[in-house]
Coordinates of C-alpha atoms in Angstrom, one line a residue:
Chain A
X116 CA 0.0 0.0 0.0
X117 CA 2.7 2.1 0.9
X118 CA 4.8 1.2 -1.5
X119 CA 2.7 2.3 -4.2
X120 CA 1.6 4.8 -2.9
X121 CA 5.5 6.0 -3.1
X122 CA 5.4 4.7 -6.7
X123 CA 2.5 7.1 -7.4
X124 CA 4.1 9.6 -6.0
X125 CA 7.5 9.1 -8.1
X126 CA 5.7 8.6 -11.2
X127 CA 4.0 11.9 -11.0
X128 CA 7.0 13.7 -9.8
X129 CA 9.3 12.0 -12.6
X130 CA 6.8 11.1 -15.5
X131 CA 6.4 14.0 -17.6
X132 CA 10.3 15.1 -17.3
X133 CA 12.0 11.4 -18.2
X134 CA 8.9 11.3 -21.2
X135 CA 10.1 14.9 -22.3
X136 CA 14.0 13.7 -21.9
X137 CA 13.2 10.7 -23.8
X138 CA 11.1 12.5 -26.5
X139 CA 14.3 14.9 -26.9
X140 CA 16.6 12.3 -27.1
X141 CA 15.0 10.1 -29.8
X142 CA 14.1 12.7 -31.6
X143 CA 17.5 14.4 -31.9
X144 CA 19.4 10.8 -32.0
X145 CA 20.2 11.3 -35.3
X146 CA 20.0 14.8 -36.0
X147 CA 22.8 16.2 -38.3
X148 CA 21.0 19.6 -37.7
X149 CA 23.9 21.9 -37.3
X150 CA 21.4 23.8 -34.5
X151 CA 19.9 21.0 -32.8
X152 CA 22.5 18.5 -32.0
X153 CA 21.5 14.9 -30.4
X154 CA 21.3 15.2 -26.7
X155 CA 23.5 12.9 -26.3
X156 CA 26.6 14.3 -27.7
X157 CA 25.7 17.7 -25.5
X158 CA 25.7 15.7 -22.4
X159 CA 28.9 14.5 -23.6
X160 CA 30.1 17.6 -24.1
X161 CA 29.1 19.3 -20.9
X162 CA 31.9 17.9 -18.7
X163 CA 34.4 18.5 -21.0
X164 CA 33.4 22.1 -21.5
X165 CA 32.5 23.0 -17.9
X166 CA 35.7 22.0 -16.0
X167 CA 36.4 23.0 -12.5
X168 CA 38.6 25.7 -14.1
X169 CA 36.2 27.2 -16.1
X170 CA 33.4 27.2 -13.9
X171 CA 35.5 29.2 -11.0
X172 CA 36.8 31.6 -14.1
X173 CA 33.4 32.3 -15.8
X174 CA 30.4 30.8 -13.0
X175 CA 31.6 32.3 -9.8
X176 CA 31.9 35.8 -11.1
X177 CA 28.8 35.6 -12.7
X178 CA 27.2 34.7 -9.3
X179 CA 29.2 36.7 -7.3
X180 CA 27.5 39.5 -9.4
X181 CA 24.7 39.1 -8.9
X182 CA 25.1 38.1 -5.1
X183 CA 26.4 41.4 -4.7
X184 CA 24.0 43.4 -6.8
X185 CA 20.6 41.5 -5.5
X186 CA 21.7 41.8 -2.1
X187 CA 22.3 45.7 -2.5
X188 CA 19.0 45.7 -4.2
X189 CA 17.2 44.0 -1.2
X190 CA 19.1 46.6 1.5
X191 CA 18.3 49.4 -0.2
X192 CA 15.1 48.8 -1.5
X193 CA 13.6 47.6 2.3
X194 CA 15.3 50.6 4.0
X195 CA 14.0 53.1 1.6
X196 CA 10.5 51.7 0.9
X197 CA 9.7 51.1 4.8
X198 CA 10.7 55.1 4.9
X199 CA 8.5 56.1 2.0
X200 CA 5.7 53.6 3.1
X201 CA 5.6 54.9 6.4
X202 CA 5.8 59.2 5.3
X203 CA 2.8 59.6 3.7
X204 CA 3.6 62.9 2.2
X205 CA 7.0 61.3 1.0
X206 CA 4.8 58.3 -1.4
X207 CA 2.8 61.0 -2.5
X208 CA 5.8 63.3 -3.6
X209 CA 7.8 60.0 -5.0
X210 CA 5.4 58.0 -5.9
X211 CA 5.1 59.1 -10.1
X212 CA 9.0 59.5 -10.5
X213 CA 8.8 55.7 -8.5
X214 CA 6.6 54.3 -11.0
X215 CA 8.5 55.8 -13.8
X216 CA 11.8 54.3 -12.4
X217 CA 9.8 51.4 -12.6
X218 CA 8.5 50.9 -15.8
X219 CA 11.7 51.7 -17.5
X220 CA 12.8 48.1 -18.6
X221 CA 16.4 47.2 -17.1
X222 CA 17.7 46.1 -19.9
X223 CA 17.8 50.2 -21.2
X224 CA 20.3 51.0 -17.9
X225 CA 23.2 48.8 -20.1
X226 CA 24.3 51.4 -22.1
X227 CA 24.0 54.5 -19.8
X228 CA 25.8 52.9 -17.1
X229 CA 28.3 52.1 -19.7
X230 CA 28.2 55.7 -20.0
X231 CA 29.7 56.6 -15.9
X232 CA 31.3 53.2 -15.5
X233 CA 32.2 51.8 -18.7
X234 CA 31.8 48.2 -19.0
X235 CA 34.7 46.1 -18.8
X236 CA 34.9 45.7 -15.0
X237 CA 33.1 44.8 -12.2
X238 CA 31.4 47.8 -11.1
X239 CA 29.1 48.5 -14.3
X240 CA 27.1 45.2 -14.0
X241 CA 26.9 45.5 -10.5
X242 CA 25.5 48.7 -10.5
X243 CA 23.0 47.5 -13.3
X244 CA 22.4 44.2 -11.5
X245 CA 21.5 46.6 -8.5
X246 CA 19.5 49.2 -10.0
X247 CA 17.2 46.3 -12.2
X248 CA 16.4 45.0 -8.9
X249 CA 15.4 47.8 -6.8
X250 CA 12.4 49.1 -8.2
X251 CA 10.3 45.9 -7.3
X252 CA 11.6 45.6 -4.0
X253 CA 11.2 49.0 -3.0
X254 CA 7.9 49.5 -4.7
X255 CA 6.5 46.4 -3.0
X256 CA 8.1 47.2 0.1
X257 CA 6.2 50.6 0.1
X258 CA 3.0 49.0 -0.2
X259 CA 3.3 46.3 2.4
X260 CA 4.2 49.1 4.7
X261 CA 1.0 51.2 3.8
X262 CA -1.2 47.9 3.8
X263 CA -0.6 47.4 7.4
X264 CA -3.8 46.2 9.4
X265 CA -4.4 49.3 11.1
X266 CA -5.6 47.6 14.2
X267 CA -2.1 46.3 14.3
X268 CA -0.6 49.5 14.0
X269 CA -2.7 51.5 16.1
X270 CA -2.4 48.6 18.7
X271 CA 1.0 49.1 18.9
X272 CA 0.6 52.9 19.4
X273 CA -1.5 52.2 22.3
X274 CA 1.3 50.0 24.0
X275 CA 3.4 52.7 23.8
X276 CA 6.2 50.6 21.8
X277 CA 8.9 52.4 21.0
X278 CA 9.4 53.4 17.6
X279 CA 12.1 50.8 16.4
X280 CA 10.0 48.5 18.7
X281 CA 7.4 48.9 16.7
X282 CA 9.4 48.7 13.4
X283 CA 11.5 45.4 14.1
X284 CA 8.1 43.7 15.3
X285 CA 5.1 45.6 13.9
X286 CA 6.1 46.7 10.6
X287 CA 8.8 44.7 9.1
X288 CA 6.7 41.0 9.8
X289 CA 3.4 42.9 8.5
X290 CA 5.3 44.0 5.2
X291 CA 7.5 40.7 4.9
X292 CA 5.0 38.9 2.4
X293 CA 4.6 42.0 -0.1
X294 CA 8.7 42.2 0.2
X295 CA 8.8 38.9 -0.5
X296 CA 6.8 39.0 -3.5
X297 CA 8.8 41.9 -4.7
X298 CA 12.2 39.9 -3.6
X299 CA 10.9 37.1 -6.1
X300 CA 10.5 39.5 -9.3
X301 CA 13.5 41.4 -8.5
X302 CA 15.7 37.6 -8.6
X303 CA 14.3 36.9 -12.2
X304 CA 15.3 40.3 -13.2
X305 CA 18.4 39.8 -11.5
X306 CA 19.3 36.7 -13.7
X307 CA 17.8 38.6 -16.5
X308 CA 20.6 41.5 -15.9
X309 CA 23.4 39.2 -14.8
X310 CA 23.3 37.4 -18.3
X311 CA 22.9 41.0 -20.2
X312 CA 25.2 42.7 -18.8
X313 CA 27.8 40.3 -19.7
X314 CA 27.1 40.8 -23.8
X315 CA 28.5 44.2 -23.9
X316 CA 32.0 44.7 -24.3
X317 CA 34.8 42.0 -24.1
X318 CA 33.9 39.9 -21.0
X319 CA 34.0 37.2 -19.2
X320 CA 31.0 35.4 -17.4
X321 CA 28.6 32.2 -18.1
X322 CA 26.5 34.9 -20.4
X323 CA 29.3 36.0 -21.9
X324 CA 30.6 32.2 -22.2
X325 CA 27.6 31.1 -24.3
X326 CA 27.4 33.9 -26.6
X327 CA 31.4 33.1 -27.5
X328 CA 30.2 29.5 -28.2
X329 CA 27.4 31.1 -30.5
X330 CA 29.5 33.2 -32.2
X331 CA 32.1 30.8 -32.9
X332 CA 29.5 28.3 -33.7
X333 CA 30.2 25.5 -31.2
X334 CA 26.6 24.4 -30.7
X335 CA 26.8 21.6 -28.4
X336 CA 29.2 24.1 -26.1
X337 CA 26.7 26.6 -26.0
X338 CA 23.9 24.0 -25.3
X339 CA 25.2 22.7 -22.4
X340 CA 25.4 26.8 -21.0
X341 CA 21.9 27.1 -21.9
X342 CA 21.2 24.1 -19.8
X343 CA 23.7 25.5 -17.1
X344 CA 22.1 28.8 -16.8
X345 CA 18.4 26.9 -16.4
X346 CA 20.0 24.7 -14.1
X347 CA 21.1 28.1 -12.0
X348 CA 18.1 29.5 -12.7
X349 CA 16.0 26.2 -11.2
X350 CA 18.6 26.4 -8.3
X351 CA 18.5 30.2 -7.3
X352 CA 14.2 29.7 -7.6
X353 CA 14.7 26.6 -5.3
X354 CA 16.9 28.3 -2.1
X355 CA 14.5 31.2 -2.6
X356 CA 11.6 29.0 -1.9
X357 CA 14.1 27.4 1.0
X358 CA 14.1 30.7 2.5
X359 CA 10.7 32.0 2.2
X360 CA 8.8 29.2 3.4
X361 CA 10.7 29.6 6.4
X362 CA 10.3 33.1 7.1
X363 CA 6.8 33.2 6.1
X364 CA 5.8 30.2 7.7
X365 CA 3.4 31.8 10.3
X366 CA 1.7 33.8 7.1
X367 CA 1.0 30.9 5.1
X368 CA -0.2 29.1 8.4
X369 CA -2.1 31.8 8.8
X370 CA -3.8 32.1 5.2
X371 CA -4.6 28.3 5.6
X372 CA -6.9 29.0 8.8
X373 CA -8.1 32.3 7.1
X374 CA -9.4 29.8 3.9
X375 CA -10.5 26.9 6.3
X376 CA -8.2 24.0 5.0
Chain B
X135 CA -7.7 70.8 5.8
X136 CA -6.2 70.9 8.6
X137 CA -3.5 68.6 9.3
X138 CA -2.9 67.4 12.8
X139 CA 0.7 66.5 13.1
X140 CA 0.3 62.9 13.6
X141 CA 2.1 60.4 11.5
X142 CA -0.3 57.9 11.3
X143 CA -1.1 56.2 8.0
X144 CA -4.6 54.4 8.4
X145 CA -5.9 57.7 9.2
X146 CA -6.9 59.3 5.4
X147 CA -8.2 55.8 4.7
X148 CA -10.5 56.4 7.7
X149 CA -11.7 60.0 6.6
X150 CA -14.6 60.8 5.3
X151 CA -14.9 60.5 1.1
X152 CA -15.1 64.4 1.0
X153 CA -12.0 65.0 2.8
X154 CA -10.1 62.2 1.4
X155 CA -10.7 63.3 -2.3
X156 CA -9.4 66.6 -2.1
X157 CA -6.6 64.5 -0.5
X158 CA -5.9 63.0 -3.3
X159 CA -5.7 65.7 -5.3
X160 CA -2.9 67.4 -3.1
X161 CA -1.1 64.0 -3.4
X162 CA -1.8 64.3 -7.0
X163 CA 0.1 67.5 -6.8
X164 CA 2.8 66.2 -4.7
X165 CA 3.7 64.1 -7.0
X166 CA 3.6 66.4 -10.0
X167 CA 5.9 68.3 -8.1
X168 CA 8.4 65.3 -7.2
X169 CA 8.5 64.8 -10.8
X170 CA 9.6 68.6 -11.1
X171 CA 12.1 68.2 -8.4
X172 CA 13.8 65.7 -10.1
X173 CA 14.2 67.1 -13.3
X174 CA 15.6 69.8 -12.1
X175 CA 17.7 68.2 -9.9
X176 CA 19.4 66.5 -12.9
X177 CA 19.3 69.7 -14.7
X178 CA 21.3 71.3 -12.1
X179 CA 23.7 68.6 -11.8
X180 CA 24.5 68.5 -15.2
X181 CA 24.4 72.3 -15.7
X182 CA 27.1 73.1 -12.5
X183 CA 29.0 70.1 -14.1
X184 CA 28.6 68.0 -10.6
X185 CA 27.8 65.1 -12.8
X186 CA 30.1 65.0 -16.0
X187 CA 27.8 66.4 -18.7
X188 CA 29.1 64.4 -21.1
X189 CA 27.4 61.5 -19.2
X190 CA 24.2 62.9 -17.6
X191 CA 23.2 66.2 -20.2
X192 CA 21.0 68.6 -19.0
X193 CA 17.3 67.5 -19.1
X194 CA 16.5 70.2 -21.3
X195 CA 18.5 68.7 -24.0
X196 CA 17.3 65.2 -23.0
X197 CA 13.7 67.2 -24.3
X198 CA 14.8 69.0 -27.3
X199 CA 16.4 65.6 -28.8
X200 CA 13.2 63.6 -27.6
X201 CA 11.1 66.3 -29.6
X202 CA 13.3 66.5 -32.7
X203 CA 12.8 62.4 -32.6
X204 CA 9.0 63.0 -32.8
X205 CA 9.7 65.1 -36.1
X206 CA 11.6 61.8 -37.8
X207 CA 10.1 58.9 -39.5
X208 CA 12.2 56.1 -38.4
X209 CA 11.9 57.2 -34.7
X210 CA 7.7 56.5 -35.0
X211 CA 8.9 53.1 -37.4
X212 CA 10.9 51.9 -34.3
X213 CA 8.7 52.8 -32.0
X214 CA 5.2 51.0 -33.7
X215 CA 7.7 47.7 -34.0
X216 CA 8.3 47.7 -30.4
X217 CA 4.5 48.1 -29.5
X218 CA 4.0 45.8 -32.1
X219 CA 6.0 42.7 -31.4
X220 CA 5.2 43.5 -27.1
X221 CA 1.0 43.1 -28.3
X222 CA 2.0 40.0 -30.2
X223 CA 3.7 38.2 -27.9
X224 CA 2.0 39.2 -25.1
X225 CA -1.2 38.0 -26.7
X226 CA 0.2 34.6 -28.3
X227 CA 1.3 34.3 -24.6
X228 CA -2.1 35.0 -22.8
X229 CA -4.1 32.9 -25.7
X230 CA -1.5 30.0 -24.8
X231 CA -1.4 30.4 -20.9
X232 CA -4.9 30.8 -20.3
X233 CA -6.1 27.9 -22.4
X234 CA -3.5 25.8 -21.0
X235 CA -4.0 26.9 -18.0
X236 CA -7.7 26.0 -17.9
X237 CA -6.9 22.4 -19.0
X238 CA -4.3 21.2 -17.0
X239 CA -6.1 23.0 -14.1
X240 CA -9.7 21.3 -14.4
X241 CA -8.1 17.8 -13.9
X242 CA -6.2 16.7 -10.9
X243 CA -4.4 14.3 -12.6
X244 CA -2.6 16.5 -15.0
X245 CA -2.6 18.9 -12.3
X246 CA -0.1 17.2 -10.3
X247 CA 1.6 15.3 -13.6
X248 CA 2.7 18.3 -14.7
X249 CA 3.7 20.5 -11.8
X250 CA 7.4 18.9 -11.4
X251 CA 7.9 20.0 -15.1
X252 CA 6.1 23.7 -14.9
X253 CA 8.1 24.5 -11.7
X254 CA 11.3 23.1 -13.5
X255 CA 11.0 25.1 -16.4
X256 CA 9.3 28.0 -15.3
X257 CA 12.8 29.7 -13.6
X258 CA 14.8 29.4 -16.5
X259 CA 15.6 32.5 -17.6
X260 CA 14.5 33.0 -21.0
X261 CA 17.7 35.2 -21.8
X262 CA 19.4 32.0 -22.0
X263 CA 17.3 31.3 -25.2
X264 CA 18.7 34.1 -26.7
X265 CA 22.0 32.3 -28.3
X266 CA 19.4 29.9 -29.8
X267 CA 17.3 32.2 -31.5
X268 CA 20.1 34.0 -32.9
X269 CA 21.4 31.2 -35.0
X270 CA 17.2 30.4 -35.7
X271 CA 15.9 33.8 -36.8
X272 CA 19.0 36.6 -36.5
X273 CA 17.6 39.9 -36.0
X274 CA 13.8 38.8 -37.3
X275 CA 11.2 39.9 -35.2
X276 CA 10.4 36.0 -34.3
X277 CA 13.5 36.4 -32.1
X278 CA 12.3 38.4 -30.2
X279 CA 8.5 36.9 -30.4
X280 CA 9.9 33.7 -29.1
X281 CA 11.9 35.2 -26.4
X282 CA 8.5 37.1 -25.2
X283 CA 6.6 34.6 -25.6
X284 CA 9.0 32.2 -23.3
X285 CA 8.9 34.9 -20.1
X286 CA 5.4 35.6 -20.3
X287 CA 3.7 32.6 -20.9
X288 CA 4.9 31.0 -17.7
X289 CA 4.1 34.2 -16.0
X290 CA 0.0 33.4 -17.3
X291 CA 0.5 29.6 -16.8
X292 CA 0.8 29.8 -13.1
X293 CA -1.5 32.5 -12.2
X294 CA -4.1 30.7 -14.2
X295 CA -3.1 27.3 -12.4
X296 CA -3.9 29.7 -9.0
X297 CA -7.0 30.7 -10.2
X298 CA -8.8 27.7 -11.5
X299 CA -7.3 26.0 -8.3
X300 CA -9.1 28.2 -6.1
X301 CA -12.2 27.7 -6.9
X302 CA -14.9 27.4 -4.2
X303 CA -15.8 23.8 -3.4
X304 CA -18.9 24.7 -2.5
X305 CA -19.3 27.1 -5.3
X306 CA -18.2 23.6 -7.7
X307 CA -20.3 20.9 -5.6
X308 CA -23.6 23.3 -6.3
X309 CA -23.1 23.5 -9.7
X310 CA -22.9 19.7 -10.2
X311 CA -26.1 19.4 -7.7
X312 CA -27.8 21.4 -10.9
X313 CA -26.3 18.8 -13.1
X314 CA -24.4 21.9 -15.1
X315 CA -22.4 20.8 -17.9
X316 CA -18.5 21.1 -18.5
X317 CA -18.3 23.8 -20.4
X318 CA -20.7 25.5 -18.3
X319 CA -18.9 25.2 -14.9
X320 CA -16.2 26.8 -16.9
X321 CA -18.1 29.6 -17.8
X322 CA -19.9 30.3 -15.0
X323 CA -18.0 28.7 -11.4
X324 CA -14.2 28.8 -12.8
X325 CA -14.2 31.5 -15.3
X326 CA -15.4 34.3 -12.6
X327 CA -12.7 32.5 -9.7
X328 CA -9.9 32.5 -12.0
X329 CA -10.9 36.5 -13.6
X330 CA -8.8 38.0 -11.1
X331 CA -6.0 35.6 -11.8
X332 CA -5.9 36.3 -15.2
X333 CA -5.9 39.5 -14.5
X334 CA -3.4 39.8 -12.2
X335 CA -1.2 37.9 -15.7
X336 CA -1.6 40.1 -18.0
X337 CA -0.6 42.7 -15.6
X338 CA 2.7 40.8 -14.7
X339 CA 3.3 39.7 -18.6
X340 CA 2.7 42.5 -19.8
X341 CA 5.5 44.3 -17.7
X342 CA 7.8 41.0 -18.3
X343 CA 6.5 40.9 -21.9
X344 CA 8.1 45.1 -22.6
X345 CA 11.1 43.9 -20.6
X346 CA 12.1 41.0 -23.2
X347 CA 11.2 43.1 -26.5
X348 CA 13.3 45.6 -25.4
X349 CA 16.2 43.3 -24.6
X350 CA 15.9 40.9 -27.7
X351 CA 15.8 44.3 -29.8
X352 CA 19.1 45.6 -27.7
X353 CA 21.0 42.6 -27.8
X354 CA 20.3 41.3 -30.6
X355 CA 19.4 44.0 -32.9
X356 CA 15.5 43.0 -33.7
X357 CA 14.7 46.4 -35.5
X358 CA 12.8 48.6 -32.7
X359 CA 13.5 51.4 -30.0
X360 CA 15.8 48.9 -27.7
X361 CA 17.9 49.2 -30.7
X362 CA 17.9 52.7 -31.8
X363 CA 19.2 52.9 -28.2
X364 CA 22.4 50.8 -28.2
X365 CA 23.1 52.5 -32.0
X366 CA 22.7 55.9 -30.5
X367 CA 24.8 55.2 -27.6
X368 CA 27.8 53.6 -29.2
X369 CA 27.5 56.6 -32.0
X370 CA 28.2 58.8 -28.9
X371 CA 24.8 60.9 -29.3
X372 CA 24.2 60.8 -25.6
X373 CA 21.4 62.8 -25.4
X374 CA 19.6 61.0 -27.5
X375 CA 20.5 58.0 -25.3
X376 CA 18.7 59.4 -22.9
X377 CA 15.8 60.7 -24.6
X378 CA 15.0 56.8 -26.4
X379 CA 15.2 56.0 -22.8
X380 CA 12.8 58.1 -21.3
X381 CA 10.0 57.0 -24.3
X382 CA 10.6 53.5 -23.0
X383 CA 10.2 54.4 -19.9
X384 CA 7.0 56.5 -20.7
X385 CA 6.1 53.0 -22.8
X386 CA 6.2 50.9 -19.5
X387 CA 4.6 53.4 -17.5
X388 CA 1.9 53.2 -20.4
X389 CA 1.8 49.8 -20.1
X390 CA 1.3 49.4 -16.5
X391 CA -1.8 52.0 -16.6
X392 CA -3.2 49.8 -19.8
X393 CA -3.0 46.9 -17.4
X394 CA -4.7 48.2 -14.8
X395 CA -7.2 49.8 -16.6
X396 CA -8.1 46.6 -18.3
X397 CA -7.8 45.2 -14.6
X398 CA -10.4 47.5 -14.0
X399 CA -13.1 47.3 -16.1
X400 CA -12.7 43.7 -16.3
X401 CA -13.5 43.4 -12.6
X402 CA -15.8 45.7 -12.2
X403 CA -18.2 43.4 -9.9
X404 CA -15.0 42.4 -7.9
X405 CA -15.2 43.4 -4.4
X406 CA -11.1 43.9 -4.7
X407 CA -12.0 46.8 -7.3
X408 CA -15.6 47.6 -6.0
X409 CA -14.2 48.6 -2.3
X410 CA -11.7 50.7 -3.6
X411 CA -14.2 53.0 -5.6
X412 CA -16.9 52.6 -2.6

């Protein structure tokens, strides 16, 4: 009973991947497609093209990057949207030029950080990284500040806590799901960025990596970095769930009793 | 009006409609003057030569390039390319999401067959599709239609998977006491549950949607604003860098009020939107 119950379970988990592997591998078997090589000789060629070496010359820095950029991002973005979220005045004079920050798409910030920073080093696409992920945080930040259950808030008033009191305990935890919401957006972007920001100028990087294989035609090379880069992707989605779900566990208990399950 | 100096936040929501309109008009103001304050803020910095002019050029210039754009042909070419291959893609991408949505959602089975896959692929960034499309299209517009397409359809894939999902049981178990058919539980029990969902999509895909036009178009050089943009920067016309990027910007902010208008009017009977006017 058990037993296939765990046999149910695997086969829903695993089916559709292995029948989509399989599909991909039968049907490329053969292929002499210069573009769409048989799976099989790019699993061959992925250890052979992502050594040790390479992966601490072109992966880390990519990572690190992006590390450094999203975590900016999430400082900054808390700090100043709990400020503006809790100034009234302050929303209402930021909020347009906000929005406008916003809606410009991130990829558009390449070229006129390229203008201050140039784009060779380090600094450019970290400052792009950065500045690609703020605007969700922040925004979202804002409004899980002003959504605050005003019983909670006013509660606190009436206990007299203490105005970081009342931040660390009242605030923060009450704004934590719209932050993490915003957190989530601002990560994809972040992948978005650290990829882009590798194609301009001569670089180094896993972005930069594939788009040398393109260019110089080695297809099953730059197949296995597409694959790498959705494995990261898959990866970074996975610790963010790792970390959310345990932060947020008393909000999702608590929409589970609010919905009766 | 007077204002009492508290700081407390709940308190315009508590105010009466009167006083809370004309409140929102001041705001309206406060942010029309934010707006200023940062313009000329960058003015200024450019002007005094704070900032290197040659990087950040006085605003008004930023303005006098962005109207003499509005005078040339190929500006309004790129720009009606770039709508146009965001409204495709978006659309190919709701059309796809929503139908698949609803048919993987009304069964259990598939429900839970698929999910290992959707949650696999759905975090892989679709820049990494971008070497592929190359060698498949160039700089064709079905680059960047496939790249858009990629981003945004997950985007309506899950929120449509929420929305069927959530559908009342009790709401269901009625409408199969009446005996109603298939396609009328979708019409009338999952359709209205999963509105908001959709909604909430197109909101999301359509900002995602803009993002990955602009980038194939940047990157790649699909014809469009994105890549009027990297031409006039690495031609050293830097002002009108800046003025391409402040009509994308105007785009996305365009964008974002479509969505929410269509968010609007599309869930008019919601109580989400009905409270809010109330």
């Amino acid at each position: 009973m058990n037993a296939a119950r765990l046999a149910r379970r695997a086969f829903m988990l695993l089916g559709l991947p292995l029948i989509l592997l399989a599909a991909w591998w039968v049907a490329s078997a053969g292929s002499t497609s210069p573009f769409w090589p048989p799976l099989q000789t790019i699993l061959e060629t992925f250890p052979k093209t992502w050594t040790w070496d390479r992966i601490v010359s072109d992966v880390f820095p990519s990572l690190a990057r992006l590390g450094i950029g999203y975590a900016l991002a999430v400082i900054v973005g808390i700090v100043a949207g709990t400020a503006i979220g809790l100034m009234p005045r302050l929303r209402a004079l930021s909020e347009p030029v906000l929005e406008f920050f916003r809606a410009v798409p991130p990829p558009v910030l390449v070229p006129i950080i390229a203008l201050f920073a140039g784009y060779t080093g380090w600094l450019g696409k970290i400052v792009t990284i950065a500045l690609g992920c703020l605007w969700p945080i922040l925004l979202n930040t804002v409004e899980g500040v002003r959504g605050l259950e005003p019983v909670l808030t006013d509660t606190a008033r009436s206990y007299h806590l203490s105005r970081w009191r009342r931040l660390v305990f009242v605030v923060l935890p009450g704004a934590s799901p719209r932050i993490f919401t915003g957190a989530r957006q601002a990560l994809s972007i972040g992948v978005i960025l650290m990829v882009i920001s590798e194609l301009f100028g001569a670089n180094r990087g896993l972005g930069a990596a594939i788009v040398q294989f393109q260019r110089s035609f080695a297809i099953p090379q730059m197949w296995t970095g597409i694959i790498l880069l959705g494995l990261i992707g898959v990866m970074l989605a996975a610790i963010f769930k790792v970390v959310e779900s345990r932060m947020l566990a008393w909000y999702v208990g608590q929409r589970q009793i609010e919905r009766g399950e | 009006m007077t204002t009492t100096p508290t700081a407390a936040p709940p308190a315009p929501r508590a105010a009466r409609p009167r006083t809370r309109r004309s409140g929102r008009r001041n705001d309206a103001w406060l942010g029309v003057l934010g707006v200023l304050i940062v313009l000329a803020g960058a003015e200024l910095l450019s002007r005094t030569g704070i900032v290197n002019p040659d990087f950040l050029p006085p605003v008004t210039e930023m303005y006098a390039s962005l109207f003499q754009l509005l005078g040339e042909g190929s500006f309004w070419e790129s720009l009606w390319l770039t709508v146009r291959g965001w409204a495709v893609g978006l659309a190919a991408a709701m059309a796809l999401g929503v139908l698949v949505g609803f048919v993987i959602g009304s069964s259990r089975f598939l429900r839970e067959f698929t999910n290992s896959t959707v949650e696999f692929l759905r975090p892989i960034p679709s820049v990494a599709l971008i070497p592929l499309v190359v060698l498949m299209f160039g700089t064709k517009p079905a680059s960047a239609f496939l790249l858009v397409l990629y981003a945004a359809f997950w985007q309506v894939l899950v929120q449509v998977l929420y929305g069927v999902a959530d559908v009342d049981p009790v709401a269901r178990d009625t409408a199969r006491s009446y005996r109603f058919g298939p396609l009328r539980v979708a019409r009338s029990v999952i359709y209205p549950t999963a509105l908001p969902y959709i909604m909430t999509a197109f909101r999301l895909a359509a900002a995602v949607a803009l993002i990955l036009e602009i980038t194939a178009e940047l990157v790649i050089g699909v014809p469009g604003l994105g890549r009027d943009i990297g031409i006039a920067q690495s031609s050293g016309n830097v002002p009108e860098t800046y003025a391409l990027v402040i009509v994308v910007g105007l785009i996305g902010v365009a964008v974002n009020l479509f969505a929410r208008f269509v968010e609007r009017k599309a869930l008019w009977w919601h109580p989400s939107v009905r409270s809010e006017v109330a």
